[in-house]
Tab-separated table of C-alpha atoms (C1' of nucleotides) in Angstrom:
chain	number	residue	atom	x	y	z
A	1	MET	CA	117.072	109.130	79.743
A	2	SER	CA	119.320	108.722	77.444
A	3	MET	CA	117.461	105.642	76.135
A	4	ASP	CA	121.008	104.239	73.411
A	5	GLU	CA	119.512	101.860	72.369
A	6	ARG	CA	123.416	101.059	70.871
A	7	GLN	CA	124.367	99.233	74.065
A	8	LEU	CA	121.014	97.020	72.763
A	9	PRO	CA	120.802	93.467	71.812
A	10	GLU	CA	120.948	92.867	68.306
A	11	GLU	CA	117.969	90.750	68.588
A	12	VAL	CA	116.920	93.087	70.961
A	13	ARG	CA	116.954	95.859	69.635
A	14	GLU	CA	115.455	94.090	67.129
A	15	SER	CA	112.039	93.648	68.288
A	16	VAL	CA	112.197	96.833	70.232
A	17	GLU	CA	111.725	98.748	66.550
A	18	GLN	CA	109.126	96.917	65.899
A	19	ALA	CA	106.772	96.792	68.408
A	20	TRP	CA	107.684	99.963	69.314
A	21	PRO	CA	106.137	101.666	66.335
A	22	LEU	CA	102.539	98.959	66.656
A	23	PHE	CA	102.508	100.690	70.666
A	24	VAL	CA	102.699	104.425	69.173
A	25	ASP	CA	100.045	103.345	67.178
A	26	PHE	CA	97.643	101.975	70.129
A	27	LEU	CA	98.631	104.925	71.951
A	28	LYS	CA	97.925	106.864	68.758
A	29	LYS	CA	94.311	106.076	68.330
A	30	LYS	CA	94.091	105.199	72.281
A	31	GLU	CA	95.075	110.032	71.501
A	32	ALA	CA	97.343	108.608	75.070
A	33	ARG	CA	100.588	110.067	74.709
A	34	ILE	CA	104.290	108.523	73.114
A	35	THR	CA	106.409	109.357	75.542
A	36	GLN	CA	109.699	107.729	77.333
A	37	ALA	CA	108.771	106.376	80.229
A	38	ARG	CA	106.946	104.044	78.203
A	39	LYS	CA	109.110	103.070	75.504
A	40	ILE	CA	111.819	102.237	78.019
A	41	VAL	CA	109.197	100.156	79.510
A	42	LEU	CA	108.411	98.149	76.079
A	43	THR	CA	112.584	98.145	75.770
A	44	GLN	CA	113.068	96.561	79.363
A	45	VAL	CA	110.490	94.136	78.385
A	46	PHE	CA	111.683	93.117	75.357
A	47	MET	CA	114.840	92.159	77.415
A	48	ARG	CA	113.674	89.717	79.473
A	49	HIS	CA	113.863	86.417	77.415
A	50	ASP	CA	110.398	85.363	77.621
A	51	HIS	CA	108.979	85.443	81.071
A	52	PHE	CA	109.011	87.382	83.627
A	53	CYS	CA	106.800	89.476	86.640
A	54	ALA	CA	106.293	93.035	86.950
A	55	ASP	CA	107.964	92.842	90.327
A	56	ASP	CA	110.828	92.194	89.216
A	57	LEU	CA	110.890	94.676	86.242
A	58	ALA	CA	109.931	97.313	88.372
A	59	ALA	CA	112.818	96.795	90.253
A	60	GLU	CA	115.417	95.921	87.537
A	61	LEU	CA	113.846	100.038	86.377
A	62	SER	CA	113.760	100.888	90.060
A	63	SER	CA	117.479	102.782	89.566
A	64	GLY	CA	119.573	103.006	86.940
A	65	PRO	CA	119.728	105.820	84.196
A	66	ASN	CA	116.505	104.140	82.892
A	67	HIS	CA	114.899	105.019	85.950
A	68	VAL	CA	110.445	104.374	85.437
A	69	SER	CA	108.868	103.975	88.610
A	70	ARG	CA	106.628	101.227	90.328
A	71	GLY	CA	103.411	102.540	89.420
A	72	THR	CA	104.257	103.657	85.812
A	73	VAL	CA	106.025	100.149	85.737
A	74	TYR	CA	102.188	98.107	86.551
A	75	ARG	CA	100.268	101.245	84.647
A	76	THR	CA	102.242	100.587	80.883
A	77	LEU	CA	102.258	97.117	80.858
A	78	ALA	CA	98.141	97.666	81.280
A	79	LEU	CA	98.757	99.082	78.270
A	80	MET	CA	100.934	96.903	76.839
A	81	GLU	CA	98.207	94.401	77.561
A	82	GLU	CA	95.537	96.277	75.965
A	83	ALA	CA	97.442	96.229	71.952
A	84	GLY	CA	98.550	93.058	72.574
A	85	LEU	CA	101.678	93.218	72.772
A	86	VAL	CA	101.560	90.997	76.189
A	87	ARG	CA	100.001	87.812	77.543
A	88	VAL	CA	98.956	87.928	80.792
A	89	ILE	CA	100.096	84.360	82.054
A	90	ARG	CA	99.395	84.231	85.409
A	91	ASP	CA	97.979	86.415	87.462
A	92	THR	CA	96.594	87.752	90.661
A	93	ASP	CA	92.659	88.030	90.445
A	94	VAL	CA	91.581	89.726	93.181
A	95	HIS	CA	91.066	86.752	95.120
A	96	ALA	CA	91.048	83.425	95.065
A	97	HIS	CA	88.125	80.832	93.027
A	98	TYR	CA	88.106	77.882	94.382
A	99	GLU	CA	85.958	75.189	94.031
A	100	HIS	CA	85.471	70.778	95.446
A	101	THR	CA	85.887	68.311	93.089
A	102	PHE	CA	84.081	66.142	94.880
A	103	ASN	CA	81.138	64.417	92.777
A	104	HIS	CA	82.323	67.401	90.348
A	105	PRO	CA	84.663	65.649	87.078
A	106	GLN	CA	87.300	68.161	86.185
A	107	HIS	CA	86.582	70.721	83.861
A	108	GLU	CA	88.120	73.288	82.156
A	109	HIS	CA	86.777	77.332	82.856
A	110	MET	CA	85.230	79.845	80.179
A	111	ILE	CA	85.326	83.434	81.640
A	112	CYS	CA	83.187	86.600	80.583
A	113	ASP	CA	85.587	89.422	80.773
A	114	GLN	CA	81.770	91.387	80.938
A	115	CYS	CA	80.151	89.759	83.253
A	116	GLY	CA	82.512	87.033	85.057
A	117	GLN	CA	79.725	84.975	85.165
A	118	PHE	CA	82.100	80.975	84.288
A	119	ILE	CA	80.990	78.465	82.559
A	120	GLU	CA	81.696	75.160	82.514
A	121	PHE	CA	82.466	73.183	79.755
A	122	SER	CA	84.741	70.154	79.599
A	123	ASP	CA	86.660	68.404	76.230
A	124	GLU	CA	87.789	64.975	76.919
A	125	GLN	CA	90.072	65.276	73.431
A	126	ILE	CA	91.623	67.913	74.616
A	127	VAL	CA	92.228	66.636	78.128
A	128	LYS	CA	93.700	63.043	76.563
A	129	LEU	CA	95.736	66.009	74.370
A	130	ILE	CA	97.379	67.528	76.909
A	131	ALA	CA	98.118	64.278	78.592
A	132	LYS	CA	99.703	62.857	75.294
A	133	ALA	CA	102.658	66.426	75.130
A	134	CYS	CA	103.285	66.486	79.095
A	135	SER	CA	104.943	63.401	78.514
A	136	ALA	CA	106.346	64.330	75.364
A	137	HIS	CA	108.351	65.956	77.304
A	138	GLY	CA	108.879	64.228	80.138
A	139	PHE	CA	106.713	66.188	82.946
A	140	ARG	CA	104.595	64.287	85.194
A	141	GLU	CA	101.160	66.056	85.518
A	142	ARG	CA	99.349	66.497	88.227
A	143	THR	CA	96.882	68.560	87.666
A	144	HIS	CA	95.606	71.084	85.295
A	145	ARG	CA	93.518	74.627	84.444
A	146	ILE	CA	92.054	75.968	81.404
A	147	ALA	CA	90.793	78.476	81.674
A	148	VAL	CA	89.735	80.272	78.600
A	149	PHE	CA	88.701	84.503	78.406
A	150	GLY	CA	85.753	86.348	76.222
A	151	ILE	CA	82.484	87.182	75.333
A	152	CYS	CA	79.886	84.881	76.800
A	153	ARG	CA	76.588	84.756	74.995
A	154	THR	CA	74.308	87.229	76.949
A	155	CYS	CA	76.210	89.465	77.356
A	156	ALA	CA	77.267	89.633	73.094
A	157	GLY	CA	73.320	88.928	72.343
A	158	GLY	CA	71.847	90.622	74.350
A	159	ALA	CA	71.698	95.008	75.207
B	1	MET	CA	78.710	75.217	116.666
B	2	SER	CA	75.701	73.441	116.466
B	3	MET	CA	76.633	72.246	113.172
B	4	ASP	CA	72.958	70.544	113.269
B	5	GLU	CA	72.802	68.507	110.336
B	6	ARG	CA	68.886	68.108	109.618
B	7	GLN	CA	69.106	71.893	108.525
B	8	LEU	CA	70.922	71.580	105.516
B	9	PRO	CA	69.795	71.203	101.971
B	10	GLU	CA	69.202	67.050	101.079
B	11	GLU	CA	72.098	66.804	98.071
B	12	VAL	CA	74.464	69.168	100.309
B	13	ARG	CA	73.679	66.919	103.789
B	14	GLU	CA	74.542	63.526	101.228
B	15	SER	CA	77.910	65.699	99.631
B	16	VAL	CA	79.486	66.650	103.574
B	17	GLU	CA	77.939	62.970	104.091
B	18	GLN	CA	80.591	61.523	101.920
B	19	ALA	CA	83.192	64.003	101.234
B	20	TRP	CA	83.835	64.563	105.471
B	21	PRO	CA	85.247	60.476	106.116
B	22	LEU	CA	87.374	61.284	102.986
B	23	PHE	CA	88.638	64.142	105.125
B	24	VAL	CA	89.148	62.813	108.251
B	25	ASP	CA	90.899	60.261	106.667
B	26	PHE	CA	93.287	62.667	105.153
B	27	LEU	CA	93.626	64.711	108.992
B	28	LYS	CA	94.588	60.772	110.956
B	29	LYS	CA	97.487	60.323	108.070
B	30	LYS	CA	98.735	63.793	108.222
B	31	GLU	CA	98.607	63.644	111.955
B	32	ALA	CA	96.397	66.470	112.654
B	33	ARG	CA	93.335	66.901	114.164
B	34	ILE	CA	89.701	66.680	113.149
B	35	THR	CA	87.111	70.475	114.837
B	36	GLN	CA	84.580	71.622	114.484
B	37	ALA	CA	85.763	73.889	112.202
B	38	ARG	CA	87.338	71.729	109.985
B	39	LYS	CA	83.831	70.724	109.026
B	40	ILE	CA	82.023	73.879	109.371
B	41	VAL	CA	84.531	75.020	106.386
B	42	LEU	CA	83.530	71.748	104.314
B	43	THR	CA	80.828	72.570	105.283
B	44	GLN	CA	80.210	75.622	104.074
B	45	VAL	CA	82.546	74.208	101.111
B	46	PHE	CA	79.578	72.287	99.295
B	47	MET	CA	77.006	74.968	100.295
B	48	ARG	CA	78.181	76.478	97.260
B	49	HIS	CA	77.015	75.224	94.156
B	50	ASP	CA	80.191	76.030	92.523
B	51	HIS	CA	82.574	78.381	92.690
B	52	PHE	CA	83.495	80.675	95.638
B	53	CYS	CA	85.740	82.633	96.718
B	54	ALA	CA	88.466	82.346	100.062
B	55	ASP	CA	86.804	85.534	101.688
B	56	ASP	CA	83.276	85.520	100.408
B	57	LEU	CA	83.317	82.212	102.208
B	58	ALA	CA	85.226	83.500	105.201
B	59	ALA	CA	82.656	85.889	105.396
B	60	GLU	CA	79.358	83.814	105.807
B	61	LEU	CA	81.269	82.576	108.803
B	62	SER	CA	82.126	85.353	110.392
B	63	SER	CA	79.036	85.623	112.648
B	64	GLY	CA	76.768	82.936	113.354
B	65	PRO	CA	76.261	80.018	114.990
B	66	ASN	CA	78.616	78.217	113.010
B	67	HIS	CA	81.503	81.387	113.246
B	68	VAL	CA	84.612	80.412	112.269
B	69	SER	CA	87.852	82.462	112.027
B	70	ARG	CA	89.911	84.000	108.519
B	71	GLY	CA	93.091	82.979	108.971
B	72	THR	CA	90.744	79.511	109.845
B	73	VAL	CA	89.203	79.257	106.897
B	74	TYR	CA	92.101	80.406	105.039
B	75	ARG	CA	94.065	77.666	106.606
B	76	THR	CA	91.275	74.630	106.262
B	77	LEU	CA	90.494	75.743	102.397
B	78	ALA	CA	94.665	74.666	101.896
B	79	LEU	CA	94.319	71.375	103.467
B	80	MET	CA	91.291	70.502	101.430
B	81	GLU	CA	92.958	71.027	98.025
B	82	GLU	CA	95.972	69.267	99.764
B	83	ALA	CA	93.262	65.868	100.873
B	84	GLY	CA	92.347	66.920	97.008
B	85	LEU	CA	88.843	67.482	98.227
B	86	VAL	CA	88.448	71.935	96.732
B	87	ARG	CA	89.903	73.257	93.377
B	88	VAL	CA	91.721	76.529	92.782
B	89	ILE	CA	90.357	77.288	89.540
B	90	ARG	CA	91.624	81.030	90.112
B	91	ASP	CA	94.744	81.154	91.719
B	92	THR	CA	96.902	85.088	93.146
B	93	ASP	CA	100.575	83.151	92.608
B	94	VAL	CA	102.569	85.825	94.262
B	95	HIS	CA	102.151	88.364	92.076
B	96	ALA	CA	101.366	88.548	88.189
B	97	HIS	CA	103.740	86.530	85.452
B	98	TYR	CA	103.718	88.263	81.890
B	99	GLU	CA	105.402	87.439	78.646
B	100	HIS	CA	105.679	89.694	75.118
B	101	THR	CA	103.210	88.446	72.196
B	102	PHE	CA	105.455	90.172	69.111
B	103	ASN	CA	106.934	87.731	67.268
B	104	HIS	CA	105.890	84.317	69.992
B	105	PRO	CA	103.396	82.412	68.910
B	106	GLN	CA	100.388	81.581	71.601
B	107	HIS	CA	101.886	78.638	72.825
B	108	GLU	CA	100.646	77.170	76.722
B	109	HIS	CA	103.134	77.100	79.580
B	110	MET	CA	103.347	73.743	82.265
B	111	ILE	CA	105.102	75.045	85.849
B	112	CYS	CA	106.903	72.616	87.438
B	113	ASP	CA	105.790	72.262	91.168
B	114	GLN	CA	109.315	71.451	92.592
B	115	CYS	CA	111.250	74.212	90.761
B	116	GLY	CA	108.844	76.434	89.192
B	117	GLN	CA	109.794	76.069	85.464
B	118	PHE	CA	107.720	77.774	82.971
B	119	ILE	CA	107.961	75.061	80.171
B	120	GLU	CA	106.327	76.330	76.546
B	121	PHE	CA	104.282	74.076	74.994
B	122	SER	CA	102.103	74.165	71.953
B	123	ASP	CA	99.427	72.020	69.976
B	124	GLU	CA	97.175	73.036	67.217
B	125	GLN	CA	94.465	71.325	68.020
B	126	ILE	CA	93.769	71.669	71.761
B	127	VAL	CA	93.542	75.105	70.242
B	128	LYS	CA	90.499	74.070	67.878
B	129	LEU	CA	88.092	72.042	70.367
B	130	ILE	CA	88.897	75.573	72.555
B	131	ALA	CA	87.199	76.976	69.530
B	132	LYS	CA	85.487	74.601	68.777
B	133	ALA	CA	84.026	74.707	72.486
B	134	CYS	CA	83.133	78.289	72.636
B	135	SER	CA	81.359	78.312	69.511
B	136	ALA	CA	79.402	75.847	70.692
B	137	HIS	CA	78.588	77.444	74.023
B	138	GLY	CA	77.831	81.551	71.915
B	139	PHE	CA	81.277	82.003	73.861
B	140	ARG	CA	83.129	84.439	71.402
B	141	GLU	CA	86.592	84.281	73.029
B	142	ARG	CA	89.294	86.679	73.300
B	143	THR	CA	92.023	84.593	74.307
B	144	HIS	CA	93.218	81.968	76.410
B	145	ARG	CA	95.106	80.230	78.768
B	146	ILE	CA	96.066	76.660	79.613
B	147	ALA	CA	98.630	75.869	82.739
B	148	VAL	CA	99.664	72.690	83.674
B	149	PHE	CA	100.819	72.008	87.005
B	150	GLY	CA	103.667	69.049	88.070
B	151	ILE	CA	107.409	67.613	87.997
B	152	CYS	CA	109.962	67.838	85.320
B	153	ARG	CA	111.863	66.191	83.968
B	154	THR	CA	114.664	67.321	85.339
B	155	CYS	CA	112.647	67.282	89.107
B	156	ALA	CA	111.165	63.748	88.098
B	157	GLY	CA	114.280	61.999	87.547
B	158	GLY	CA	116.695	63.772	89.217
B	159	ALA	CA	118.792	63.734	92.662
C	1	DA	C1'	98.797	66.610	130.668
C	2	DT	C1'	100.120	67.175	125.856
C	3	DT	C1'	100.351	69.403	121.762
C	4	DA	C1'	97.476	71.318	117.602
C	5	DC	C1'	94.349	74.860	116.848
C	6	DT	C1'	91.522	78.908	116.827
C	7	DG	C1'	90.778	83.263	117.330
C	8	DC	C1'	92.092	87.768	117.013
C	9	DA	C1'	94.536	91.060	115.440
C	10	DA	C1'	98.253	93.240	113.203
C	11	DA	C1'	101.796	92.478	109.394
C	12	DG	C1'	102.929	91.406	104.441
C	13	DC	C1'	102.931	91.827	100.511
C	14	DA	C1'	101.793	92.803	95.644
C	15	DT	C1'	99.157	96.144	93.159
C	16	DT	C1'	96.294	101.039	92.366
C	17	DT	C1'	95.437	104.964	93.868
C	18	DG	C1'	96.073	110.655	95.025
C	19	DC	C1'	97.864	114.546	94.439
C	20	DA	C1'	101.852	117.834	93.103
C	21	DA	C1'	105.453	118.706	89.310
C	22	DA	C1'	106.614	117.348	84.925
C	23	DT	C1'	106.128	116.247	80.250
C	24	DG	C1'	104.367	115.964	75.649
C	25	DC	C1'	101.646	118.109	72.297
D	1	DG	C1'	99.907	127.077	77.549
D	2	DC	C1'	96.911	122.409	78.442
D	3	DA	C1'	95.952	118.291	80.077
D	4	DT	C1'	97.916	113.776	80.902
D	5	DT	C1'	102.454	110.691	81.765
D	6	DT	C1'	105.352	110.902	85.806
D	7	DG	C1'	107.025	109.780	90.859
D	8	DC	C1'	106.297	109.100	95.406
D	9	DA	C1'	104.438	107.687	99.343
D	10	DA	C1'	100.703	106.566	101.517
D	11	DA	C1'	96.234	103.500	100.407
D	12	DT	C1'	93.801	98.457	99.521
D	13	DG	C1'	93.197	94.363	100.020
D	14	DC	C1'	93.547	89.408	100.192
D	15	DT	C1'	96.052	86.070	101.985
D	16	DT	C1'	99.248	85.615	106.402
D	17	DT	C1'	101.705	85.120	110.700
D	18	DG	C1'	102.039	85.275	116.247
D	19	DC	C1'	100.328	84.559	120.312
D	20	DA	C1'	98.048	83.662	124.632
D	21	DG	C1'	93.872	80.785	125.333
D	22	DT	C1'	90.997	76.486	123.835
D	23	DA	C1'	90.225	72.127	122.405
D	24	DA	C1'	91.654	67.295	120.981
D	25	DT	C1'	93.425	63.623	121.640
DNA sequence: ATTACTGCAAAGCATTTGCAAATGC
DNA sequence: GCATTTGCAAATGCTTTGCAGTAAT
């Protein structure tokens, strides 16, 4: 329960010191509470260099002095995402989506947050730039996937 | 069990007539069998205009003359993906991945099929082009996600 | 005849949720 | 003190799997 910040690596402490006030503001605006558990989760997030999965984080916090339950970790991560402090880079939608590729050239998708509609678009330039980035990194591309999230014209304009 | 093709809409029948032989070739190379169930699933895939989820497809085939079990639908979809006839546009990886956004500007990812490593890259041009595509579609972007799948330099070069 | 595939139902597994106890305000 | 959170464990829901029967080669 202590959340003793003196034990944190320097750069982690720095990030936490900057990010925590932002989360506090967000929570206040939402009229939600500032709790120990939320601070512990936020701190643990910044302990990770980059990518992590919710479940690993939950496992790390499942024991020890800074114990936070699995459910709370998931709930807090959702809040942090809403606050813009964390980004989902690979999600598990309720289920997998497919499309057939036959007579259906590569294209990308915009997905409406509100109605869930998929809008297809394609851009040769983008495809080329991705290929370029790959060769710059010595990465052999098999396929790529672009998803843009936001609000579609209908949902934005209408009712 | 009949798979009576005379009842299929014209353009569906056409796609199936072209795609099925490709799947047959793929299965032969793999020394797998050409089965009724596999043809039914393939046909059903082409009945869908574009996006569909595995579970819906399974539901559609769970009764009626062209009955195929849920397990088989999932197994066949995996084969069709391997054959390149279908593309996953939104997947359920084992679990969700996150990253913090604080002091960590927007960037994209290359994900190695073999070692699972995430390689970060960013390209201002791509971001601009996506924004442009969005405004062309009247889509209000909240965020986007690019994932490139393939083989990383280490896995390609080494052992 | 073999051997792979299918169907079924049960198991897996990350994530979510209900509820009583705890904590922040 | 009152309302939100938390922890726990049970539920959820998509997907996978084991196994016995069935179909393809």
